[in-house]
XYZ file of C-alpha atoms in Angstrom:
672
model
C 54.945 73.077 82.261
C 53.154 74.270 79.104
C 57.008 74.934 77.232
C 57.830 71.262 78.550
C 54.884 69.925 77.244
C 55.529 71.742 73.879
C 58.677 70.972 73.604
C 57.620 67.006 74.193
C 55.311 67.120 71.343
C 57.080 68.716 68.931
C 60.110 66.184 68.949
C 57.322 63.258 69.062
C 56.595 65.040 65.592
C 59.595 65.528 64.364
C 60.430 61.807 64.987
C 57.252 61.121 62.895
C 58.420 62.536 60.103
C 62.049 61.357 60.812
C 60.383 57.923 60.022
C 57.290 59.401 57.271
C 59.761 60.686 54.852
C 63.018 58.820 55.502
C 64.671 61.366 55.605
C 66.776 63.278 57.827
C 64.938 66.990 58.733
C 66.752 70.183 58.949
C 66.689 71.703 62.073
C 62.959 73.090 63.190
C 62.431 76.199 62.650
C 60.087 76.314 65.387
C 61.761 78.336 67.955
C 63.953 80.232 65.767
C 63.860 83.843 66.020
C 63.184 85.294 62.041
C 63.251 89.385 61.346
C 64.176 92.041 58.668
C 64.925 95.065 59.594
C 66.879 98.763 58.277
C 68.380 100.873 60.241
C 69.819 104.946 58.916
C 68.805 108.365 58.063
C 67.709 109.980 55.300
C 71.101 109.332 53.785
C 73.037 106.360 53.021
C 73.619 103.639 55.928
C 75.717 99.950 54.882
C 77.257 97.259 56.733
C 79.798 94.861 55.903
C 80.220 93.013 59.012
C 77.999 91.345 61.433
C 79.005 89.619 64.469
C 76.894 87.717 67.056
C 77.710 89.446 70.443
C 77.730 87.442 74.051
C 73.919 88.077 75.086
C 72.510 86.333 71.570
C 72.440 90.362 70.021
C 74.198 91.593 67.290
C 76.653 94.083 66.374
C 77.435 95.830 62.734
C 80.120 97.703 61.025
C 79.894 99.681 58.484
C 78.426 103.547 57.962
C 76.493 105.924 57.895
C 76.088 109.012 55.578
C 73.029 110.297 57.661
C 75.020 111.407 60.823
C 78.359 113.053 62.016
C 80.157 115.882 60.933
C 81.868 114.191 57.451
C 80.421 112.982 53.923
C 80.274 109.765 55.595
C 81.675 108.264 59.365
C 82.209 105.017 61.214
C 79.140 103.595 62.530
C 78.850 101.011 64.684
C 74.697 99.547 65.318
C 73.676 97.077 68.584
C 70.844 95.184 68.804
C 69.316 92.745 70.666
C 68.062 89.240 69.365
C 65.156 90.468 68.207
C 66.832 93.265 65.842
C 65.500 96.023 67.866
C 68.696 98.918 68.129
C 69.847 99.012 71.938
C 71.946 101.891 70.438
C 74.584 102.943 67.351
C 77.270 104.904 67.736
C 78.867 107.555 65.009
C 82.690 108.124 64.793
C 84.547 110.715 62.125
C 85.652 114.001 60.847
C 85.210 115.975 58.443
C 85.984 113.800 55.202
C 85.038 110.170 54.777
C 85.629 107.566 57.804
C 84.175 104.122 57.107
C 84.543 100.659 59.315
C 84.707 97.700 57.204
C 84.747 95.264 60.349
C 84.597 94.558 63.898
C 85.083 92.177 66.439
C 83.572 91.109 69.872
C 85.756 90.840 72.473
C 86.289 88.747 75.932
C 85.027 91.831 78.246
C 82.093 92.706 76.032
C 83.685 95.252 74.606
C 83.837 96.253 70.592
C 86.673 97.179 68.187
C 86.081 98.386 65.095
C 88.560 98.831 61.684
C 88.031 101.006 58.660
C 89.860 103.756 56.780
C 90.281 107.286 57.320
C 90.677 110.624 55.407
C 89.869 112.561 58.561
C 92.511 111.750 60.720
C 96.508 110.500 60.568
C 99.092 111.241 58.919
C 98.879 110.585 55.043
C 96.478 110.335 52.136
C 94.226 107.356 53.627
C 95.296 106.094 57.180
C 93.496 102.339 59.124
C 91.187 103.463 61.693
C 91.068 102.000 65.183
C 88.391 102.334 67.665
C 87.435 100.301 70.892
C 83.882 100.816 72.270
C 82.470 99.812 75.386
C 79.657 97.193 75.756
C 76.841 100.814 75.795
C 79.026 102.353 72.799
C 81.048 104.867 74.953
C 84.301 105.684 72.952
C 87.385 103.962 74.892
C 89.790 104.662 72.514
C 90.576 105.840 68.904
C 93.600 104.854 66.839
C 95.066 105.610 63.558
C 98.280 103.709 61.669
C 100.057 105.376 58.381
C 102.220 106.183 56.355
C 102.291 109.410 53.537
C 100.346 107.871 51.153
C 97.024 105.577 51.241
C 95.830 102.857 53.643
C 93.106 101.140 54.650
C 91.704 98.111 57.623
C 89.404 95.588 56.114
C 89.626 93.266 58.864
C 90.824 92.812 62.485
C 90.107 90.162 65.315
C 90.661 89.632 68.865
C 93.940 87.417 69.535
C 94.125 84.553 72.344
C 96.411 87.247 73.546
C 93.404 89.849 74.372
C 95.564 92.180 72.049
C 94.391 92.076 68.095
C 95.797 91.315 64.349
C 94.675 93.365 61.432
C 94.480 93.189 57.964
C 94.123 95.399 54.932
C 96.542 97.129 51.901
C 99.060 99.595 52.566
C 100.776 102.064 50.417
C 103.451 103.882 52.420
C 104.956 101.044 54.369
C 107.722 100.196 52.101
C 104.771 98.650 49.360
C 106.335 98.774 45.278
C 102.380 99.291 44.578
C 99.737 98.413 47.163
C 100.724 95.563 49.697
C 98.832 93.020 52.087
C 99.640 94.013 55.471
C 99.168 91.839 59.172
C 99.612 94.811 61.579
C 99.320 93.226 65.838
C 98.297 95.240 68.282
C 98.397 95.037 71.769
C 95.751 95.070 74.138
C 95.358 99.201 74.478
C 96.334 99.306 70.436
C 99.545 99.234 70.409
C 100.967 98.281 67.758
C 104.234 95.598 68.533
C 104.438 94.921 64.998
C 103.854 95.007 61.390
C 104.570 92.700 58.155
C 104.319 93.162 54.773
C 103.464 90.726 51.562
C 102.953 90.578 47.742
C 104.925 91.893 45.330
C 105.638 94.370 42.670
C 102.190 95.034 41.551
C 98.615 95.172 43.915
C 98.245 93.360 46.677
C 95.732 93.287 49.408
C 93.936 91.279 52.586
C 91.010 91.059 53.387
C 89.940 88.784 56.087
C 92.407 87.571 58.915
C 91.773 84.740 61.157
C 94.007 83.275 63.853
C 94.552 79.491 63.500
C 94.931 77.549 66.450
C 98.687 77.005 66.426
C 98.998 81.303 67.216
C 99.711 82.290 64.077
C 97.424 83.673 61.636
C 95.603 83.407 58.058
C 94.612 86.034 55.421
C 92.872 86.960 52.147
C 93.079 88.648 49.448
C 94.316 89.313 45.819
C 97.270 89.318 43.994
C 98.082 91.247 40.951
C 101.904 90.032 41.354
C 101.367 86.000 40.521
C 98.974 87.307 38.275
C 98.203 89.191 35.543
C 94.370 90.253 36.203
C 94.417 88.991 39.887
C 94.167 85.720 42.154
C 92.528 84.394 45.432
C 96.089 85.035 47.971
C 96.000 83.175 50.499
C 98.765 83.563 53.137
C 99.930 81.541 55.934
C 101.738 82.636 58.693
C 103.882 82.129 61.812
C 103.104 83.876 65.286
C 105.146 86.431 64.417
C 103.561 87.206 61.178
C 106.908 85.556 58.760
C 105.482 83.527 55.697
C 104.867 79.473 55.897
C 103.808 79.303 53.088
C 100.979 81.414 50.313
C 98.404 79.549 47.720
C 97.538 81.450 44.367
C 94.317 80.476 42.994
C 92.361 81.258 39.586
C 92.226 81.303 36.244
C 93.424 83.798 32.877
C 90.859 86.782 33.949
C 90.227 87.909 37.454
C 89.619 86.701 40.830
C 89.857 87.895 43.861
C 89.900 86.484 47.314
C 87.435 88.023 50.196
C 86.926 86.158 52.998
C 87.637 82.731 54.774
C 86.938 80.198 57.504
C 88.788 77.311 59.614
C 86.811 74.335 59.550
C 86.317 71.481 61.542
C 89.548 69.486 59.955
C 91.817 72.356 60.163
C 91.468 73.197 56.819
C 89.781 76.478 55.448
C 87.007 77.511 53.399
C 87.250 80.857 51.423
C 85.338 82.417 48.834
C 85.439 85.438 46.682
C 84.235 86.148 43.147
C 85.493 84.672 39.508
C 85.580 85.692 35.884
C 87.119 82.444 34.678
C 85.267 79.923 35.486
C 81.500 79.454 36.381
C 78.383 80.572 34.243
C 78.599 84.349 33.459
C 80.191 87.646 33.932
C 81.305 86.491 37.512
C 79.941 84.382 39.845
C 80.856 83.321 43.374
C 83.821 81.315 43.852
C 84.208 78.885 46.751
C 87.445 76.578 47.724
C 87.811 74.193 50.176
C 91.595 73.214 51.317
C 93.231 70.972 53.599
C 95.366 72.594 56.313
C 98.417 73.564 53.988
C 95.953 75.045 51.742
C 96.658 73.006 49.608
C 92.976 72.970 47.429
C 90.484 70.335 48.029
C 87.078 71.311 45.503
C 85.930 74.284 44.316
C 83.082 75.249 43.223
C 80.957 78.202 41.599
C 77.580 79.799 41.819
C 75.941 81.956 39.592
C 74.171 83.337 36.254
C 75.114 84.562 33.121
C 75.538 87.683 34.822
C 77.617 89.208 37.986
C 77.302 87.224 40.794
C 79.717 88.397 43.899
C 80.448 86.227 47.237
C 80.766 87.574 50.251
C 81.312 86.075 53.397
C 81.264 81.954 53.992
C 80.650 80.265 57.726
C 80.877 76.189 58.224
C 77.864 75.253 59.777
C 76.565 72.074 61.977
C 75.466 70.159 59.553
C 78.533 70.053 58.022
C 78.358 72.112 55.177
C 78.366 75.538 55.013
C 76.234 79.119 54.684
C 77.083 82.082 52.303
C 75.980 85.297 50.955
C 76.511 88.338 48.530
C 74.848 89.585 45.990
C 73.641 88.377 42.805
C 72.985 90.484 39.530
C 71.391 86.729 37.294
C 68.058 85.507 37.591
C 66.237 87.769 35.342
C 67.260 90.251 38.363
C 68.026 94.334 36.619
C 69.736 94.690 39.989
C 71.624 93.122 42.416
C 69.977 91.201 45.019
C 71.196 89.650 48.721
C 72.112 86.121 47.631
C 72.296 83.724 50.610
C 72.626 80.035 49.433
C 73.749 77.174 51.343
C 75.600 73.695 50.557
C 76.343 70.823 51.686
C 79.999 69.597 53.105
C 81.028 69.018 49.273
C 79.398 72.186 47.813
C 76.331 71.160 46.139
C 74.295 73.684 46.517
C 71.160 73.010 49.109
C 69.163 75.781 48.993
C 69.325 79.219 47.751
C 67.408 82.538 48.928
C 67.474 86.361 46.935
C 66.117 89.248 49.065
C 65.613 93.063 48.895
C 64.258 95.622 47.260
C 64.061 94.867 43.409
C 66.405 98.395 43.269
C 69.658 98.102 44.857
C 70.678 95.600 47.474
C 73.815 93.966 48.655
C 74.501 90.994 51.052
C 78.053 92.040 53.095
C 78.504 89.300 55.884
C 76.422 86.507 57.162
C 76.768 83.980 60.605
C 74.817 80.729 61.437
C 73.316 81.784 65.423
C 72.846 79.356 67.882
C 69.337 78.368 66.801
C 70.269 77.308 64.408
C 69.520 79.667 61.921
C 71.293 82.848 60.036
C 72.133 86.660 60.621
C 73.174 88.411 57.592
C 73.479 92.231 57.166
C 74.038 94.382 54.128
C 72.743 97.468 52.987
C 68.629 97.525 50.656
C 67.537 100.493 48.973
C 64.502 101.881 49.214
C 64.267 102.836 46.274
C 65.911 103.315 43.044
C 66.024 107.176 43.326
C 66.939 107.050 46.868
C 69.760 105.685 49.215
C 70.123 102.487 51.061
C 69.671 101.396 54.561
C 72.347 99.141 56.941
C 70.156 95.970 56.801
C 70.148 93.345 58.946
C 68.471 89.750 58.422
C 67.600 86.724 60.381
C 66.546 83.939 59.273
C 65.702 79.918 60.043
C 67.494 77.174 59.106
C 65.676 76.995 56.176
C 66.805 80.909 55.032
C 63.079 82.313 55.372
C 61.991 85.172 57.217
C 58.279 84.950 58.367
C 56.629 88.244 58.030
C 53.832 86.888 60.149
C 55.719 85.376 62.733
C 53.911 85.994 66.551
C 56.617 85.963 69.329
C 54.694 87.476 72.511
C 57.194 87.360 75.785
C 57.154 88.647 79.454
C 59.969 90.725 79.889
C 60.022 91.906 83.596
C 57.571 91.462 87.213
C 57.007 94.573 87.609
C 54.647 94.539 91.404
C 55.379 93.445 93.580
C 58.841 95.083 94.440
C 61.748 93.688 96.846
C 61.058 94.991 100.099
C 57.659 95.905 99.427
C 55.505 96.642 102.276
C 52.664 93.659 103.210
C 48.832 94.081 101.838
C 45.503 92.406 101.934
C 44.851 93.387 98.188
C 48.459 93.234 97.024
C 48.672 94.274 93.001
C 50.594 91.531 90.512
C 51.606 93.862 87.394
C 53.900 91.928 84.455
C 55.311 93.748 82.069
C 54.922 91.978 78.351
C 56.173 92.961 75.355
C 55.579 92.130 71.514
C 58.434 90.879 69.151
C 56.720 89.366 66.735
C 56.407 90.983 63.581
C 52.244 91.649 63.796
C 49.748 92.812 66.141
C 48.783 91.309 68.727
C 46.233 90.794 71.125
C 43.536 88.437 73.204
C 46.637 86.752 75.312
C 46.200 84.994 77.808
C 48.456 85.278 80.955
C 48.518 83.192 84.295
C 50.448 83.965 87.175
C 51.620 81.489 89.499
C 52.423 81.963 93.525
C 54.190 80.575 95.897
C 54.760 80.962 98.773
C 53.428 83.265 101.952
C 50.481 83.501 99.201
C 49.798 80.821 96.964
C 47.534 81.635 94.177
C 46.996 81.335 90.514
C 45.851 84.436 88.215
C 45.064 84.590 85.145
C 43.633 86.866 83.003
C 43.186 87.835 79.087
C 45.725 90.341 77.450
C 42.816 92.168 75.787
C 45.219 95.337 74.646
C 46.241 96.000 70.578
C 49.849 95.646 70.692
C 52.215 96.738 68.547
C 55.399 95.565 67.420
C 57.877 96.303 70.048
C 55.989 98.097 72.068
C 55.504 96.263 75.059
C 53.013 97.236 78.273
C 52.479 97.095 81.883
C 50.019 94.514 82.828
C 48.233 94.543 86.519
C 45.547 91.795 87.089
C 42.663 92.400 88.081
C 42.732 89.966 90.998
C 45.378 91.180 94.154
C 46.853 88.684 96.208
C 47.228 88.822 100.545
C 50.530 90.146 101.508
C 49.752 90.543 105.042
C 52.741 89.681 107.426
C 55.657 89.764 105.226
C 57.469 86.988 103.923
C 59.070 85.707 100.098
C 56.703 85.103 97.788
C 57.817 83.211 94.295
C 56.223 84.162 91.426
C 55.897 82.352 88.258
C 54.176 85.204 85.205
C 53.308 82.962 81.503
C 51.703 84.006 78.517
C 50.190 81.326 75.967
C 50.355 82.036 72.613
C 49.508 79.783 69.812
C 52.703 79.563 66.721
C 54.854 81.761 69.490
C 58.436 81.212 67.221
C 60.219 81.832 70.295
C 59.507 80.006 73.280
C 62.500 80.547 76.087
C 60.553 84.394 76.460
C 57.044 82.779 77.043
C 57.941 82.611 81.057
C 58.959 84.467 83.781
C 60.355 83.562 87.837
C 61.103 85.701 90.503
C 61.860 85.718 94.301
C 60.666 88.267 96.599
C 60.928 89.148 99.961
C 57.435 91.229 101.142
C 58.081 93.617 104.350
C 55.796 93.369 107.611
C 55.416 96.936 107.328
C 51.581 97.580 106.047
C 51.366 99.055 102.645
C 48.657 102.452 102.765
C 45.794 102.948 100.594
C 45.111 105.316 98.518
C 41.830 106.006 96.294
C 41.319 108.745 93.599
C 38.450 107.246 92.513
C 36.434 106.639 89.725
C 37.607 108.024 85.370
C 35.432 110.827 85.189
C 34.651 112.089 81.477
C 33.136 115.376 81.479
C 32.433 117.801 78.396
C 35.079 119.697 77.246
C 33.415 123.494 78.302
C 33.733 121.774 82.016
C 35.740 123.174 84.099
C 38.923 122.037 85.796
C 38.530 118.599 88.143
C 40.515 118.610 91.455
C 41.903 115.275 92.724
C 42.760 114.871 96.159
C 44.999 112.014 96.956
C 43.867 112.238 100.818
C 45.057 112.885 104.854
C 47.988 110.930 106.383
C 50.896 110.810 103.882
C 54.424 111.702 104.859
C 55.450 113.175 100.844
C 52.807 112.887 97.765
C 54.150 112.721 94.205
C 51.535 112.921 90.713
C 52.904 112.681 86.708
C 52.304 116.397 86.526
C 55.276 116.663 88.856
C 53.226 118.153 91.534
C 54.033 117.215 95.355
C 50.990 118.772 96.844
C 47.801 116.225 98.259
C 45.609 117.780 96.041
C 45.765 119.128 92.386
C 43.351 120.496 89.584
C 43.369 118.826 86.620
C 42.220 120.486 83.395
C 43.548 118.003 80.567
C 42.611 114.721 79.385
C 45.031 112.275 80.260
C 45.350 109.541 82.924
C 47.075 110.524 86.238
C 48.433 109.074 88.878
C 49.952 109.246 92.432
C 52.249 107.537 94.477
C 52.015 108.684 98.521
C 54.409 107.110 101.115
C 53.670 106.779 104.426
C 56.220 107.215 108.261
C 57.003 104.245 107.440
C 58.249 104.092 103.641
C 55.585 101.964 102.335
C 54.108 103.046 99.584
C 51.050 103.062 97.438
C 49.642 104.317 93.537
C 46.136 104.940 91.820
C 45.386 106.503 88.621
C 42.355 108.261 87.438
C 41.446 108.306 83.630
C 40.630 112.000 83.027
C 38.098 113.113 79.795
C 36.862 116.262 78.550
C 35.366 115.497 75.374
C 31.847 114.266 73.971
C 30.768 111.187 73.009
C 30.449 112.674 69.745
C 33.825 113.950 69.212
C 35.235 110.019 70.672
C 32.964 108.394 67.668
C 33.709 111.288 64.763
C 37.709 110.823 65.122
C 37.082 106.820 64.037
C 34.718 107.733 61.875
C 36.879 110.312 59.512
C 39.847 109.287 59.601
C 39.669 108.826 55.536
C 43.013 107.964 53.203
C 43.582 108.134 49.170
C 44.270 106.846 47.468
C 45.150 103.636 49.151
C 47.483 101.703 47.867
C 49.298 104.851 47.586
C 52.241 105.336 45.258
C 53.989 107.781 47.864
C 51.801 110.721 47.956
C 48.543 110.750 50.212
C 45.754 112.448 50.825
C 44.619 112.258 55.027
C 42.146 113.374 55.797
C 39.469 113.730 58.901
C 36.931 115.275 61.277
C 37.431 117.214 64.711
C 34.184 119.089 66.784
C 36.400 121.814 68.123
C 39.976 122.927 68.079
C 42.705 120.609 69.183
C 45.987 119.543 68.244
C 46.815 115.884 67.038
C 49.402 113.670 66.981
C 49.850 111.407 63.829
C 52.242 108.701 63.927
C 53.428 105.772 61.017
C 54.568 102.526 61.933
C 56.035 99.758 58.891
C 54.997 96.364 59.246
C 58.053 95.409 61.673
C 56.024 98.156 64.287
C 59.209 100.690 64.081
C 57.948 104.715 64.466
C 59.180 106.399 61.104
C 57.114 108.968 61.218
C 55.610 112.201 63.597
C 54.424 114.965 63.315
C 51.894 117.159 65.393
C 49.351 118.620 63.157
C 46.887 121.736 64.766
C 43.697 121.828 63.597
C 40.616 123.394 63.856
C 37.385 122.420 64.130
C 35.503 120.951 60.980
C 37.214 118.789 58.333
C 40.713 118.850 58.143
C 42.839 117.534 55.381
C 46.867 117.169 54.177
C 49.427 115.805 52.504
C 51.594 113.426 53.443
C 54.964 112.319 51.555
C 56.025 109.087 51.777
C 57.941 108.881 47.907
C 60.855 106.645 48.603
C 59.819 104.363 51.413
C 59.688 100.889 50.520
C 56.487 98.582 49.265
C 54.463 97.187 52.100
C 51.901 97.449 54.248
C 51.920 100.436 56.352
C 49.740 101.622 60.268
C 49.373 105.524 60.482
C 48.064 106.815 63.549
C 46.254 109.197 65.519
C 46.138 110.708 68.886
C 44.295 113.436 70.740
C 45.552 112.242 73.718
C 42.211 111.048 74.671
C 41.178 109.679 71.672
C 42.915 107.948 68.917
C 41.889 106.204 65.505
C 44.343 104.001 63.278
C 44.679 102.765 59.820
C 46.328 100.864 57.399
C 47.644 101.939 54.357
C 49.914 100.228 51.215
C 52.971 101.883 49.558
C 52.636 99.969 46.090
């Protein structure tokens, strides 16, 4: 109900401003997820392609130098719609292997294409790998001759197979030719065609056309001394229907194209013949026969290279690439939005002022955009794979709040009945800042009719989740059906669709047992171990320590829990927190934690005090809530000091957390 009310209010606000400005407003950025994330290890990672998965998440394709056996390895990263990594996939041998493109198949699997020095018959071969929805390899194929081949783009075709374009120096080519390679669903070659002349010709992007044929875009030196856009249209068997060249006396290169709603094409690449600088984005709109309708350049006085363009719902286009112009000494990720005739609407730049490139961008279902490339943490260090989710105006919000209900944990289906059944919901912070003091409600209908309301008072960092149990219980005695709808209410939440979750549950008529470990216990560090007793009358016991006896001895500071089961198979559980420490110890950890200098250029002096010998867990999180460093520090009583080296990490705000398993302290520091 609250969600519907917010949406109606938002629509009224939109209508008001529509008439106030007498202009058509862009898509609302409300309910648009945005993020700015990097992925990878200590060496170089980059992505050349991003595709949108059926669940709204993303898959990127590129290479890694941090993992795998070779100098570089094919690297796929799968994330959810919030940019949280689900899995990654590394493929390669002892040499260089890269992915340049990936396609999402109708079955939910992924197929990637690139180049390999490690496998195959020649100097370089086309590498094609298919993985399932969980990142497990299904098959790997290589194609090529004695010389060098590269696969630059792959698409699934209407028959369930695949079409690939790239460059070849083996298959009858005079120097290098562009090619189309048609595979069946199992990766077996069905046919191969070459395109070009006596000099260099290459294919970088391919699409299947509505009539079942194909179109490819690349560069030709055979038809232009320094290089031209090379656009080829074929039938379903790869036979040429027409080919077009675009450009001037200097170098041009076509990199990417997409089909437009009017049956034509939109192309992007770079030009040195036109524009304002050394090299500019070059965009060409053609009709269905490749006849140019308009062209446009974008850039400044230095090198600006266009890599990707896609139509948008408003009839315009979104594009990305890299730019060195506009007082930028090094490349920046550059994103531009233009209207249907190429007139610029807005432009944005992103990166870390070192060496950052945008390689691909796609419109998303929420009216925003997803872009990928690489991001350089520091000019002396390596690049990271970069994934950038933008709203409809090309912005990402570093302070966005997005709090979600992800699961109803308790009661479970077929739980035994109880006069005091607990209701537990799992919540997660998908936003870019820490959250607390969030109202949570659970509306229960069916055999029990009750609404539980409570405030979530835990400090939840970005991408952390928590099982929240309401203090108030519900009566499920006698069993029956329940419907539970859990809702969180966050002011200025950017994504309302995950604010509530419903679940239907059937409760058994068998009465659940009860178990109690008593109240939480705090004792001095020198105290003896505490005996915990789950009680008589149960058929089995399972403790958090792994023990299965009725009683255990608790000698460490931690939360202990036990789950018991009766002869009907009904279960019950309880938790107790045991603390072996003094009050002075609790206060000393948080009051003595210091960092210097802050802000820092990368070398940080950490100090804190302890009253007793104890191992300390040290964790550092970036501004996106990602854990980027952790270690265990062995301390002795008194003052502890050490240096932490964060040279090479991006400038920004970080959180340092130290904990001895019972007590914790957190502080903020800035890398400048």
